[in-house]
Short mmCIF file of C-alpha atoms in Angstrom, two decimals:
data_model
loop_
_atom_site.label_atom_id
_atom_site.label_comp_id
_atom_site.label_asym_id
_atom_site.label_seq_id
_atom_site.Cartn_x
_atom_site.Cartn_y
_atom_site.Cartn_z
CA MET A 1027 -19.91 14.25 -3.49
CA ALA A 1028 -19.96 12.87 -7.02
CA ALA A 1029 -16.60 11.20 -6.45
CA LEU A 1030 -17.89 9.46 -3.30
CA GLU A 1031 -20.98 8.22 -5.13
CA GLU A 1032 -18.80 6.91 -7.94
CA HIS A 1033 -17.01 4.68 -5.41
CA SER A 1034 -20.17 3.82 -3.43
CA LEU A 1035 -18.74 5.51 -0.35
CA PRO A 1036 -20.81 7.24 2.36
CA GLU A 1037 -20.40 10.96 2.98
CA THR A 1038 -19.09 10.38 6.51
CA TYR A 1039 -17.53 7.70 8.69
CA THR A 1040 -16.96 7.19 12.43
CA GLY A 1041 -13.56 7.34 14.11
CA LEU A 1042 -12.29 7.07 17.69
CA LEU A 1043 -10.92 10.60 18.01
CA PHE A 1044 -8.47 11.60 20.76
CA HIS A 1045 -8.09 15.31 21.57
CA SER A 1046 -5.70 14.77 24.48
CA PRO A 1047 -3.98 11.83 26.23
CA SER A 1048 -5.47 13.20 29.45
CA SER A 1049 -9.11 13.13 28.40
CA PRO A 1050 -11.35 10.39 26.97
CA PRO A 1051 -11.80 10.12 23.20
CA THR A 1052 -15.04 10.71 21.35
CA LEU A 1053 -16.77 8.83 18.57
CA ALA A 1054 -16.49 11.49 15.89
CA THR A 1055 -18.27 11.80 12.56
CA LEU A 1056 -15.64 12.60 9.95
CA PRO A 1057 -15.82 13.38 6.21
CA THR A 1058 -15.05 10.39 3.99
CA PRO A 1059 -11.84 10.82 1.96
CA VAL A 1060 -11.77 10.38 -1.79
CA PRO A 1061 -9.34 7.73 -3.14
CA THR A 1062 -6.89 9.95 -5.00
CA ALA A 1063 -3.81 8.62 -6.80
CA GLY A 1064 -1.79 6.33 -4.51
CA THR A 1065 -4.44 6.25 -1.78
CA VAL A 1066 -6.71 3.28 -1.04
CA VAL A 1067 -9.83 3.58 1.12
CA VAL A 1068 -10.31 0.50 3.29
CA LYS A 1069 -12.97 -0.80 5.66
CA PRO A 1070 -11.13 -2.05 8.80
CA LEU A 1071 -12.36 -5.40 10.09
CA TYR A 1072 -9.84 -6.21 12.84
CA SER A 1073 -7.20 -3.91 14.28
CA ILE A 1074 -4.92 -5.10 17.07
CA ILE A 1075 -4.56 -3.00 20.23
CA VAL A 1076 -0.99 -2.97 21.51
CA GLN A 1077 -0.56 -3.99 25.14
CA TYR A 1078 0.67 -0.52 26.10
CA ALA A 1079 -2.02 1.53 24.30
CA ASN A 1080 -3.13 2.97 27.64
CA GLU A 1081 0.40 4.37 28.08
CA ILE A 1082 0.27 6.18 24.73
CA PHE A 1083 -3.22 7.57 24.32
CA THR A 1084 -4.40 7.81 27.95
CA ASN A 1085 -2.95 8.48 31.41
CA GLY A 1086 -1.07 11.49 30.05
CA ASN A 1087 1.02 9.51 27.52
CA PRO A 1088 3.76 8.36 29.94
CA ARG A 1089 5.69 6.73 27.08
CA GLY A 1090 6.11 10.14 25.52
CA TYR A 1091 5.04 9.14 22.01
CA LYS A 1092 4.93 12.08 19.62
CA TYR A 1093 1.76 12.48 17.57
CA PRO A 1094 -0.47 15.32 16.37
CA LEU A 1095 -3.84 16.01 17.95
CA PRO A 1096 -6.68 15.51 17.39
CA LEU A 1097 -5.93 11.99 16.17
CA VAL A 1098 -7.68 8.75 15.25
CA PRO A 1099 -5.06 6.12 16.26
CA GLY A 1100 -4.66 2.59 14.93
CA GLY A 1101 -1.88 1.65 12.57
CA ALA A 1102 -2.34 -1.86 11.18
CA CYS A 1103 -5.51 -3.71 10.33
CA VAL A 1104 -7.10 -6.51 8.39
CA ALA A 1105 -9.58 -4.85 6.06
CA ARG A 1106 -11.71 -4.98 2.96
CA VAL A 1107 -10.88 -2.62 0.13
CA ALA A 1108 -13.65 -0.03 0.00
CA ALA A 1109 -12.41 2.02 -2.95
CA ILE A 1110 -9.34 1.95 -5.19
CA PRO A 1111 -7.39 4.88 -6.63
CA PRO A 1112 -7.09 5.50 -10.37
CA ASP A 1113 -3.50 4.17 -10.43
CA ALA A 1114 -4.31 0.79 -8.83
CA THR A 1115 -3.89 -2.07 -11.30
CA SER A 1116 -4.58 -5.21 -9.27
CA LEU A 1117 -6.54 -4.33 -6.12
CA LYS A 1118 -10.31 -4.69 -6.31
CA PRO A 1119 -13.12 -3.41 -4.08
CA GLY A 1120 -14.12 -6.03 -1.51
CA GLN A 1121 -10.70 -7.70 -1.56
CA LEU A 1122 -9.26 -8.90 1.77
CA VAL A 1123 -6.04 -7.07 2.64
CA TYR A 1124 -3.54 -6.43 5.40
CA VAL A 1125 -2.66 -2.76 5.98
CA GLU A 1126 0.75 -2.01 7.49
CA VAL A 1127 1.37 0.41 10.35
CA THR A 1128 4.51 1.76 8.68
CA VAL A 1129 4.10 4.62 6.22
CA ARG A 1130 7.16 5.53 4.17
CA SER A 1131 7.87 8.77 2.36
CA ARG A 1132 7.69 8.15 -1.38
CA ASP A 1133 10.57 10.48 -2.17
CA ASP A 1134 12.69 9.37 0.81
CA PRO A 1135 12.02 5.78 1.98
CA ASN A 1136 14.22 6.36 5.04
CA THR A 1137 11.59 8.75 6.37
CA LYS A 1138 8.99 6.61 8.16
CA ILE A 1139 6.18 6.96 10.65
CA LEU A 1140 4.12 4.54 12.70
CA ARG A 1141 0.77 5.68 11.49
CA GLY A 1142 -1.66 6.55 14.24
CA PHE A 1143 1.08 6.08 16.88
CA HIS A 1144 4.31 8.02 16.38
CA GLU A 1145 5.32 10.81 14.05
CA GLY A 1146 9.06 10.19 14.28
CA THR A 1147 11.78 12.71 15.03
CA THR A 1148 12.49 14.57 11.79
CA GLU A 1149 10.74 17.43 10.08
CA GLY A 1150 10.00 15.15 7.14
CA SER A 1151 8.39 12.43 9.26
CA ARG A 1152 6.32 14.99 11.17
CA ARG A 1153 5.10 16.44 7.88
CA LEU A 1154 4.19 12.94 6.70
CA MET A 1155 1.97 12.26 9.73
CA ARG A 1156 0.47 15.70 10.10
CA GLY A 1157 -0.74 15.70 6.53
CA GLU A 1158 -2.14 12.93 4.34
CA TRP A 1159 -1.50 10.05 6.76
CA ARG A 1160 -2.70 11.57 10.02
CA ASN A 1161 -5.63 9.37 11.07
CA GLY A 1162 -5.41 5.60 11.48
CA CYS A 1163 -7.75 2.63 11.33
CA TRP A 1164 -9.63 2.73 14.64
CA ALA A 1165 -12.49 3.85 12.46
CA THR A 1166 -15.19 2.49 10.16
CA LEU A 1167 -13.17 3.70 7.13
CA SER A 1168 -9.51 4.57 6.68
CA THR A 1169 -7.10 5.57 3.96
CA ALA A 1170 -3.83 3.74 3.30
CA PRO A 1171 -0.88 4.16 0.94
CA LEU A 1172 -1.32 1.85 -2.04
CA GLU A 1173 2.09 0.25 -1.44
CA SER A 1174 1.23 -0.55 2.21
CA VAL A 1175 -1.91 -2.50 1.32
CA HIS A 1176 -1.07 -6.21 0.97
CA PRO A 1177 -3.58 -8.61 -0.63
CA LEU A 1178 -4.45 -11.76 1.32
CA ASP A 1179 -5.41 -14.80 -0.73
CA GLU A 1180 -8.77 -15.49 0.88
CA ASP A 1181 -9.40 -18.64 -1.15
CA VAL A 1182 -6.21 -20.20 0.20
CA LEU A 1183 -6.09 -18.74 3.71
CA VAL A 1184 -9.76 -19.14 4.57
CA GLY A 1185 -11.02 -21.63 1.99
CA LYS A 1186 -8.17 -24.16 2.05
CA LEU A 1187 -6.24 -23.51 5.28
CA GLY A 1188 -9.35 -22.75 7.31
CA TYR A 1189 -8.24 -19.59 9.08
CA LYS A 1190 -10.73 -17.16 10.63
CA LEU A 1191 -10.40 -13.52 9.59
CA GLU A 1192 -9.70 -12.44 13.16
CA GLU A 1193 -6.57 -14.61 13.20
CA PHE A 1194 -4.89 -12.37 10.63
CA GLY A 1195 -4.75 -9.60 13.24
CA SER A 1196 -1.51 -11.19 14.49
CA LEU A 1197 0.19 -10.18 11.23
CA SER A 1198 1.02 -6.83 12.82
CA GLN A 1199 2.98 -8.62 15.57
CA LEU A 1200 4.67 -11.05 13.19
CA VAL A 1201 5.80 -8.70 10.44
CA VAL A 1202 7.94 -6.53 12.74
CA PRO A 1203 10.35 -9.25 13.99
CA TYR A 1204 10.35 -10.81 10.52
CA GLY A 1205 12.00 -7.61 9.30
CA GLY A 1206 14.89 -8.04 11.73
CA LEU A 1207 15.27 -11.78 11.17
CA ALA A 1208 15.28 -11.33 7.40
CA ASP A 1209 17.79 -8.46 7.61
CA ILE A 1210 20.19 -10.52 9.70
CA GLY A 1211 19.91 -13.45 7.26
CA LEU A 1212 18.72 -16.20 9.61
CA LYS A 1213 19.35 -19.58 7.94
CA PRO A 1214 17.85 -23.06 8.43
CA GLY A 1215 19.75 -25.07 11.02
CA GLU A 1216 21.20 -22.06 12.82
CA THR A 1217 20.83 -21.49 16.55
CA ILE A 1218 19.24 -18.19 17.48
CA LEU A 1219 18.84 -16.58 20.88
CA ILE A 1220 15.66 -14.53 21.21
CA ALA A 1221 15.91 -12.43 24.35
CA PRO A 1222 13.64 -11.42 25.87
CA ALA A 1223 11.16 -13.84 24.29
CA THR A 1224 7.96 -13.48 26.30
CA GLY A 1225 6.53 -10.22 24.94
CA ALA A 1226 4.01 -9.81 22.13
CA PHE A 1227 6.59 -9.10 19.40
CA SER A 1228 9.42 -11.23 20.81
CA SER A 1229 7.24 -14.33 21.20
CA ALA A 1230 6.12 -13.76 17.60
CA ALA A 1231 9.82 -13.86 16.67
CA VAL A 1232 9.99 -17.39 18.09
CA HIS A 1233 7.23 -18.52 15.71
CA ILE A 1234 8.99 -16.95 12.73
CA ALA A 1235 12.44 -18.30 13.58
CA LEU A 1236 11.00 -21.82 13.82
CA ALA A 1237 9.30 -21.40 10.44
CA MET A 1238 12.64 -20.27 9.00
CA GLY A 1239 14.19 -23.55 10.15
CA ALA A 1240 16.23 -22.39 13.14
CA ARG A 1241 16.73 -23.81 16.62
CA VAL A 1242 15.51 -21.24 19.16
CA ILE A 1243 16.88 -20.42 22.59
CA ALA A 1244 14.11 -18.39 24.24
CA MET A 1245 15.18 -16.26 27.18
CA GLY A 1246 12.97 -14.40 29.63
CA ARG A 1247 11.88 -13.92 33.23
CA ASN A 1248 8.40 -15.42 33.07
CA GLU A 1249 8.92 -19.17 33.45
CA THR A 1250 5.27 -19.97 32.69
CA SER A 1251 5.48 -18.13 29.37
CA LEU A 1252 8.82 -19.78 28.57
CA ALA A 1253 7.26 -23.20 29.17
CA GLU A 1254 4.48 -22.36 26.70
CA LEU A 1255 7.03 -21.38 24.07
CA LYS A 1256 8.82 -24.70 24.51
CA LYS A 1257 5.61 -26.48 23.46
CA LEU A 1258 5.62 -24.79 20.04
CA ALA A 1259 7.87 -27.39 18.40
CA GLU A 1260 9.24 -30.88 18.76
CA PRO A 1261 11.86 -31.54 21.50
CA GLY A 1262 15.13 -29.76 20.88
CA ARG A 1263 13.77 -27.05 18.57
CA VAL A 1264 12.96 -24.63 21.41
CA GLU A 1265 15.12 -24.42 24.55
CA THR A 1266 14.53 -21.93 27.35
CA VAL A 1267 16.74 -19.97 29.74
CA LYS A 1268 15.58 -17.73 32.57
CA ILE A 1269 17.18 -14.28 32.76
CA SER A 1270 18.98 -14.31 36.11
CA GLY A 1271 20.07 -10.70 36.44
CA ASP A 1272 23.71 -11.79 36.57
CA VAL A 1273 25.69 -11.61 33.31
CA GLN A 1274 28.05 -14.51 34.02
CA GLU A 1275 25.24 -16.73 35.22
CA ASP A 1276 23.34 -16.02 31.99
CA ILE A 1277 26.46 -16.75 29.91
CA ASN A 1278 26.94 -20.06 31.72
CA ALA A 1279 23.30 -21.01 31.13
CA LEU A 1280 23.57 -20.24 27.41
CA ALA A 1281 26.91 -22.04 27.01
CA LYS A 1282 25.33 -25.50 27.21
CA PHE A 1283 23.67 -24.85 23.84
CA GLY A 1284 26.98 -24.11 22.11
CA PRO A 1285 28.06 -20.88 20.39
CA LEU A 1286 25.10 -18.95 19.03
CA ASP A 1287 24.82 -18.01 15.37
CA VAL A 1288 22.30 -15.18 15.85
CA TYR A 1289 21.07 -13.07 18.76
CA PHE A 1290 17.76 -11.28 18.18
CA ASP A 1291 17.03 -8.51 20.66
CA ILE A 1292 13.74 -6.62 20.85
CA SER A 1293 14.11 -5.39 24.43
CA PRO A 1294 11.58 -2.97 25.95
CA ARG A 1295 12.45 0.54 27.12
CA PRO A 1296 13.57 -0.28 30.71
CA ALA A 1297 15.97 -3.10 29.73
CA SER A 1298 19.20 -1.15 29.07
CA LYS A 1299 20.90 -2.58 32.18
CA SER A 1300 19.47 -6.11 31.90
CA SER A 1301 22.01 -8.93 32.10
CA HIS A 1302 20.70 -10.65 28.98
CA ILE A 1303 22.10 -8.10 26.53
CA ARG A 1304 25.78 -8.51 27.35
CA ALA A 1305 25.31 -12.24 27.94
CA GLY A 1306 23.73 -12.61 24.49
CA ILE A 1307 26.57 -10.81 22.74
CA MET A 1308 29.22 -12.77 24.67
CA SER A 1309 27.51 -16.03 23.68
CA LEU A 1310 27.78 -15.37 19.94
CA GLY A 1311 30.35 -17.52 18.18
CA PRO A 1312 32.80 -16.42 15.45
CA GLY A 1313 30.94 -14.66 12.63
CA GLY A 1314 27.82 -14.34 14.77
CA ARG A 1315 25.17 -11.71 14.10
CA MET A 1316 23.05 -9.57 16.40
CA SER A 1317 19.78 -7.93 15.40
CA LEU A 1318 18.67 -4.89 17.39
CA MET A 1319 14.96 -4.04 17.11
CA GLY A 1320 14.01 -2.96 20.63
CA GLY A 1321 12.85 0.30 22.14
CA ILE A 1322 15.69 1.10 24.56
CA PRO A 1323 16.29 4.88 24.44
CA GLU A 1324 19.59 4.78 26.38
CA ASP A 1325 23.04 3.57 25.35
CA ILE A 1326 24.06 -0.03 26.03
CA GLY A 1327 27.54 -1.38 26.74
CA ILE A 1328 29.24 -3.34 23.95
CA PRO A 1329 32.05 -5.86 24.72
CA TYR A 1330 34.35 -4.26 22.17
CA TRP A 1331 37.11 -6.90 22.08
CA HIS A 1332 34.69 -9.84 21.82
CA VAL A 1333 32.93 -8.18 18.88
CA THR A 1334 36.13 -7.39 16.98
CA HIS A 1335 37.96 -10.64 17.80
CA ASN A 1336 35.03 -12.79 16.65
CA GLY A 1337 34.05 -10.69 13.65
CA LEU A 1338 30.53 -10.12 14.93
CA THR A 1339 27.91 -8.14 13.02
CA ILE A 1340 25.49 -5.87 14.88
CA LYS A 1341 22.61 -4.68 12.72
CA GLY A 1342 19.74 -2.41 13.64
CA THR A 1343 16.33 -2.70 11.98
CA PHE A 1344 13.33 -0.41 12.33
CA MET A 1345 10.12 -2.23 11.40
CA ASN A 1346 10.17 -3.99 7.98
CA THR A 1347 10.23 -3.36 4.26
CA ILE A 1348 7.27 -3.67 1.89
CA GLN A 1349 8.83 -6.77 0.32
CA GLN A 1350 9.35 -8.37 3.72
CA ALA A 1351 5.65 -7.93 4.49
CA ASN A 1352 4.81 -9.66 1.20
CA ASP A 1353 7.28 -12.46 1.96
CA LEU A 1354 5.78 -13.04 5.41
CA ILE A 1355 2.28 -13.33 3.97
CA LYS A 1356 3.61 -15.84 1.43
CA LEU A 1357 5.01 -17.98 4.26
CA ILE A 1358 1.53 -18.13 5.78
CA GLU A 1359 -0.23 -18.78 2.47
CA ARG A 1360 2.17 -21.66 1.73
CA GLY A 1361 1.47 -23.21 5.14
CA VAL A 1362 5.10 -22.80 6.29
CA LEU A 1363 4.26 -20.34 9.07
CA LYS A 1364 1.21 -21.23 11.15
CA ILE A 1365 -0.73 -18.48 12.90
CA GLY A 1366 -3.85 -18.19 15.02
CA SER A 1367 -5.17 -20.76 17.45
CA ARG A 1368 -3.29 -23.66 15.82
CA ALA A 1369 -0.04 -21.85 16.70
CA GLY A 1370 -1.09 -20.88 20.21
CA MET A 1371 -2.03 -17.31 19.20
CA GLU A 1372 -5.33 -16.46 20.84
CA VAL A 1373 -7.69 -13.53 20.31
CA ILE A 1374 -8.85 -12.89 23.88
CA GLY A 1375 -11.10 -9.92 23.18
CA LYS A 1376 -12.91 -8.13 20.36
CA TYR A 1377 -14.38 -4.70 21.04
CA LYS A 1378 -16.43 -2.05 19.31
CA LEU A 1379 -14.89 1.42 19.17
CA GLU A 1380 -17.24 2.75 21.85
CA ASP A 1381 -15.91 0.14 24.27
CA TRP A 1382 -12.37 1.51 24.01
CA GLU A 1383 -11.81 1.78 27.77
CA GLU A 1384 -12.57 -1.88 28.39
CA ALA A 1385 -10.54 -2.80 25.30
CA PHE A 1386 -7.46 -0.91 26.55
CA ARG A 1387 -7.76 -2.58 29.94
CA ALA A 1388 -8.02 -6.05 28.38
CA ALA A 1389 -5.03 -5.38 26.11
CA ALA A 1390 -2.89 -4.29 29.07
CA GLU A 1391 -3.68 -7.55 30.86
CA GLY A 1392 -2.77 -9.71 27.85
CA GLY A 1393 0.44 -11.64 27.37
CA PRO A 1394 2.53 -13.45 24.76
CA GLY A 1395 0.37 -15.01 22.10
CA LYS A 1396 -2.69 -13.10 23.34
CA SER A 1397 -4.26 -10.28 21.36
CA VAL A 1398 -7.13 -7.83 21.79
CA GLN A 1399 -8.66 -6.22 18.71
CA PHE A 1400 -11.04 -3.48 17.72
CA ILE A 1401 -13.83 -4.50 15.35
CA PRO A 1402 -14.78 -1.05 13.96
CA ASN A 1403 -17.46 -2.45 11.64
CA GLY A 1404 -18.70 -5.25 13.89
CA GLU A 1405 -18.57 -8.87 12.78
#
């Protein structure tokens, strides 16, 4: 009690608590945590709702995500610092911050969880989520690892660049593909294939690749969404190709843009047999690189001779590093990467926690560049 008063924290907070993916959640009153060493307490302002949230936390969890119950979901958010731990040296209460969804083990950085979503597959990752980092930010207060809390320069971002706070919710969609693009070493002037390119994370990859100076070939099935992506830059910077379902037809369509330098793949679960994967690899020129970031659980076929003969690199990336999150924020603060409405990223819905059912429905109906967010503390 004394510790809470010292930090001007209330005794309790409200969280959207799920007891089962087959029953509705409740608005639960939970005890407020104390900011011990390495733990920041934040006040979530905007937290994005992934398009498939209704397939994780309701309808029986058809995606099969592993998480402990009961659980307050919500991984990433834009927040105000509510209380700082004794070992914080630069964060201040009231500061605007971005909180990452990824939580990393401090004694084994390769052990990671998606906080409030997935506990991973190892004993270490399960222990990480079932303990200190169980509940997420679909709540009026939340804890966060000190190293996963990234300051946002409000004077620059809001005062000079004129962004609205809600527009920073897209950071959670941008930081993930940035991890893969940074890992694969995308360079200015290179040609990159992003396939598919019309999902929430893959369309965000188009924005990032353009900011990094590349020419983008966006591939997908939704021609309307592809046409919108083409409008993001001056003529020639974004080209589009429709996925045909036939590998050779896709290769022929890509060939008119010359050998590719990079192929970025963030395919969804059902895409293991899609024609675009083999076509993308076959379209890479000598020394080309492929970044795998998708969610396909099955094996995919690799054209072995093409990979070896052309010296291709295939690199997998899961999420992003702490430094990459800082670097992405710097791109936005310097005006290199535009976000929000000026970049065609639209917040199409903002919901209180009690309106979770309507919020999930709106998120499921969203599309590339569209986001739905919880506002746990109102506006």
